[in-house]
Amino acid sequence: MDMYRIGVIGCGGIANAHAKAYAELGLEITAASDIDQFRLKEFSKLYNVKNTYTDYEEMLRKEKLDIVSVCTWPPLHCKITESAAEKGVRGVICEKPMAMNLAEADRMIMACRKTGAKLVIGHMRRFLKIYSEAKNLLDSGVIGEPELIHGASVGDLLSDGTHLIDSIRFINSDEAVNWVFGQIDAREKRKRYGHYVEDASIGYVEFENGLRAFIETSQISPGGPKPGEVGFSRESLFNDLDRVNRIKWWKKKVPYCAIQIYGSNGVIQVDERGNPPLKYRGKNEKDWKAGSITQESDPFRLQVEALIESMEKDVEHPCSGEQGRKTLEVIMAIYESARRREIIPLPLEVDENPLLEMIERRIL
């Protein structure tokens, strides 16, 4: 594989997945940047990065990079992506969620279009075999006509629901969305990764092909902590979320991006933490059939490989900025539906973040 000058901005946990993906492809990281000097030092030592910076602008200006991984918290995604494109970077892999609102997403897309840079949003589940096989099973008609998709995940919409929504869109062949209806609970005014998030959400989505999807995310999810287990009542479910968080749900077998696809003649179930992670059965069948997946490849490596192909052949990446924007639009539409208390047709007319607006105006 040709050599590329690669930079990583933000050296926290997710940056390790990017670094390992580059290493698997025999690509070295040229430079890294983080405002935390200790974290920067540890990252550069682990991955043998010789050039380190606490100012990413200086790094972009000096290093003449080909590819940049943006692994910072979401409020910085837009500014860093714009700067990378302006400095001549050919490919940007920006972690999810794409941005804090649609206005930022549009700025990112336009900045990359202007310079010809390829923009990738880190919805790497599009490269997991369980999702592609689920899509193939659906397309094959094994469960008849699709009627409803149900998706559930622990967490919040921007941090975790973005994977859930993007995976549902992928399984449904990226069909356009007609409308969105949703509701949220955000009384805790919690922050994750530098921005406000809701405590729980539900969304109901209709696609142009008529298929509908019901989506739910919550700190309290099926299979996770239940009222009474962490010392709170059903009447004050979200008053003790700090105690729920201390249970460390991510170490338990709670659903993360669990998806059921119901058809006229059966059901397909995807559950990354399930055994098996993909199974299906007919309408009148008692026993499940396991999917044919044997072993997954590293989706982060496949994401990088697809970026290089996109750069060299000028083809669209499966996780392009345009696809990332469409997923973000559904999230913003759920927030907007909660604000206006009505069905929201797409394309969405607002470009700010309705959740942030509601919190800042003390509507929630």
PDB file of N, CA and C in Angstrom, residues 61-94:
ATOM      1  N   ARG A  61      -0.638  22.828   9.821  1.00  0.00           N
ATOM      2  CA  ARG A  61       0.124  23.793   9.031  1.00  0.00           C
ATOM      3  C   ARG A  61       1.507  23.247   8.658  1.00  0.00           C
ATOM      4  N   LYS A  62       2.141  22.530   9.576  1.00  0.00           N
ATOM      5  CA  LYS A  62       3.526  22.106   9.382  1.00  0.00           C
ATOM      6  C   LYS A  62       3.687  20.742   8.709  1.00  0.00           C
ATOM      7  N   GLU A  63       2.754  19.831   8.942  1.00  0.00           N
ATOM      8  CA  GLU A  63       3.005  18.432   8.593  1.00  0.00           C
ATOM      9  C   GLU A  63       2.562  18.017   7.190  1.00  0.00           C
ATOM     10  N   LYS A  64       1.771  18.846   6.495  1.00  0.00           N
ATOM     11  CA  LYS A  64       1.347  18.517   5.127  1.00  0.00           C
ATOM     12  C   LYS A  64       0.752  17.100   5.059  1.00  0.00           C
ATOM     13  N   LEU A  65      -0.294  16.891   5.819  1.00  0.00           N
ATOM     14  CA  LEU A  65      -0.865  15.559   5.989  1.00  0.00           C
ATOM     15  C   LEU A  65      -1.794  15.170   4.841  1.00  0.00           C
ATOM     16  N   ASP A  66      -1.879  13.869   4.575  1.00  0.00           N
ATOM     17  CA  ASP A  66      -2.808  13.339   3.575  1.00  0.00           C
ATOM     18  C   ASP A  66      -4.130  12.926   4.209  1.00  0.00           C
ATOM     19  N   ILE A  67      -4.051  12.299   5.382  1.00  0.00           N
ATOM     20  CA  ILE A  67      -5.228  11.776   6.080  1.00  0.00           C
ATOM     21  C   ILE A  67      -5.194  12.237   7.528  1.00  0.00           C
ATOM     22  N   VAL A  68      -6.350  12.639   8.036  1.00  0.00           N
ATOM     23  CA  VAL A  68      -6.454  13.049   9.441  1.00  0.00           C
ATOM     24  C   VAL A  68      -7.638  12.348  10.090  1.00  0.00           C
ATOM     25  N   SER A  69      -7.403  11.775  11.259  1.00  0.00           N
ATOM     26  CA  SER A  69      -8.480  11.233  12.088  1.00  0.00           C
ATOM     27  C   SER A  69      -8.845  12.274  13.140  1.00  0.00           C
ATOM     28  N   VAL A  70     -10.111  12.671  13.167  1.00  0.00           N
ATOM     29  CA  VAL A  70     -10.604  13.638  14.153  1.00  0.00           C
ATOM     30  C   VAL A  70     -11.277  12.845  15.267  1.00  0.00           C
ATOM     31  N   CYS A  71     -10.584  12.724  16.391  1.00  0.00           N
ATOM     32  CA  CYS A  71     -11.044  11.887  17.508  1.00  0.00           C
ATOM     33  C   CYS A  71     -11.322  12.710  18.759  1.00  0.00           C
ATOM     34  N   THR A  72     -11.639  13.972  18.579  1.00  0.00           N
ATOM     35  CA  THR A  72     -11.947  14.853  19.702  1.00  0.00           C
ATOM     36  C   THR A  72     -13.419  14.727  20.084  1.00  0.00           C
ATOM     37  N   TRP A  73     -13.811  15.475  21.110  1.00  0.00           N
ATOM     38  CA  TRP A  73     -15.225  15.557  21.465  1.00  0.00           C
ATOM     39  C   TRP A  73     -15.988  16.280  20.348  1.00  0.00           C
ATOM     40  N   PRO A  74     -17.273  15.992  20.187  1.00  0.00           N
ATOM     41  CA  PRO A  74     -18.070  16.507  19.065  1.00  0.00           C
ATOM     42  C   PRO A  74     -18.085  18.016  18.864  1.00  0.00           C
ATOM     43  N   PRO A  75     -18.082  18.852  19.933  1.00  0.00           N
ATOM     44  CA  PRO A  75     -18.128  20.294  19.681  1.00  0.00           C
ATOM     45  C   PRO A  75     -16.967  20.830  18.838  1.00  0.00           C
ATOM     46  N   LEU A  76     -15.889  20.058  18.698  1.00  0.00           N
ATOM     47  CA  LEU A  76     -14.735  20.502  17.919  1.00  0.00           C
ATOM     48  C   LEU A  76     -14.698  19.922  16.506  1.00  0.00           C
ATOM     49  N   HIS A  77     -15.589  19.001  16.198  1.00  0.00           N
ATOM     50  CA  HIS A  77     -15.531  18.304  14.912  1.00  0.00           C
ATOM     51  C   HIS A  77     -15.581  19.247  13.718  1.00  0.00           C
ATOM     52  N   CYS A  78     -16.489  20.201  13.753  1.00  0.00           N
ATOM     53  CA  CYS A  78     -16.670  21.095  12.607  1.00  0.00           C
ATOM     54  C   CYS A  78     -15.431  21.942  12.354  1.00  0.00           C
ATOM     55  N   LYS A  79     -14.957  22.602  13.382  1.00  0.00           N
ATOM     56  CA  LYS A  79     -13.818  23.509  13.241  1.00  0.00           C
ATOM     57  C   LYS A  79     -12.573  22.770  12.761  1.00  0.00           C
ATOM     58  N   ILE A  80     -12.319  21.598  13.328  1.00  0.00           N
ATOM     59  CA  ILE A  80     -11.126  20.840  12.945  1.00  0.00           C
ATOM     60  C   ILE A  80     -11.239  20.335  11.510  1.00  0.00           C
ATOM     61  N   THR A  81     -12.406  19.837  11.132  1.00  0.00           N
ATOM     62  CA  THR A  81     -12.596  19.335   9.769  1.00  0.00           C
ATOM     63  C   THR A  81     -12.412  20.448   8.745  1.00  0.00           C
ATOM     64  N   GLU A  82     -12.988  21.608   9.021  1.00  0.00           N
ATOM     65  CA  GLU A  82     -12.819  22.746   8.114  1.00  0.00           C
ATOM     66  C   GLU A  82     -11.347  23.107   7.965  1.00  0.00           C
ATOM     67  N   SER A  83     -10.641  23.151   9.078  1.00  0.00           N
ATOM     68  CA  SER A  83      -9.230  23.515   9.047  1.00  0.00           C
ATOM     69  C   SER A  83      -8.406  22.478   8.294  1.00  0.00           C
ATOM     70  N   ALA A  84      -8.700  21.199   8.511  1.00  0.00           N
ATOM     71  CA  ALA A  84      -7.964  20.140   7.819  1.00  0.00           C
ATOM     72  C   ALA A  84      -8.146  20.254   6.306  1.00  0.00           C
ATOM     73  N   ALA A  85      -9.375  20.486   5.872  1.00  0.00           N
ATOM     74  CA  ALA A  85      -9.636  20.625   4.436  1.00  0.00           C
ATOM     75  C   ALA A  85      -8.906  21.835   3.865  1.00  0.00           C
ATOM     76  N   GLU A  86      -8.942  22.940   4.588  1.00  0.00           N
ATOM     77  CA  GLU A  86      -8.278  24.163   4.130  1.00  0.00           C
ATOM     78  C   GLU A  86      -6.769  23.990   4.029  1.00  0.00           C
ATOM     79  N   LYS A  87      -6.201  23.108   4.878  1.00  0.00           N
ATOM     80  CA  LYS A  87      -4.747  22.899   4.882  1.00  0.00           C
ATOM     81  C   LYS A  87      -4.318  21.835   3.877  1.00  0.00           C
ATOM     82  N   GLY A  88      -5.249  21.352   3.058  1.00  0.00           N
ATOM     83  CA  GLY A  88      -4.882  20.435   1.991  1.00  0.00           C
ATOM     84  C   GLY A  88      -4.962  18.959   2.316  1.00  0.00           C
ATOM     85  N   VAL A  89      -5.540  18.604   3.457  1.00  0.00           N
ATOM     86  CA  VAL A  89      -5.714  17.188   3.792  1.00  0.00           C
ATOM     87  C   VAL A  89      -6.655  16.548   2.775  1.00  0.00           C
ATOM     88  N   ARG A  90      -6.303  15.371   2.281  1.00  0.00           N
ATOM     89  CA  ARG A  90      -7.089  14.719   1.223  1.00  0.00           C
ATOM     90  C   ARG A  90      -8.236  13.876   1.760  1.00  0.00           C
ATOM     91  N   GLY A  91      -8.091  13.371   2.979  1.00  0.00           N
ATOM     92  CA  GLY A  91      -9.129  12.530   3.565  1.00  0.00           C
ATOM     93  C   GLY A  91      -9.268  12.772   5.051  1.00  0.00           C
ATOM     94  N   VAL A  92     -10.489  12.984   5.509  1.00  0.00           N
ATOM     95  CA  VAL A  92     -10.767  13.231   6.929  1.00  0.00           C
ATOM     96  C   VAL A  92     -11.706  12.149   7.442  1.00  0.00           C
ATOM     97  N   ILE A  93     -11.272  11.437   8.484  1.00  0.00           N
ATOM     98  CA  ILE A  93     -12.156  10.501   9.178  1.00  0.00           C
ATOM     99  C   ILE A  93     -12.557  11.167  10.486  1.00  0.00           C
ATOM    100  N   CYS A  94     -13.787  11.636  10.548  1.00  0.00           N
ATOM    101  CA  CYS A  94     -14.283  12.338  11.730  1.00  0.00           C
ATOM    102  C   CYS A  94     -15.165  11.393  12.538  1.00  0.00           C
TER     103      CYS A  94
END
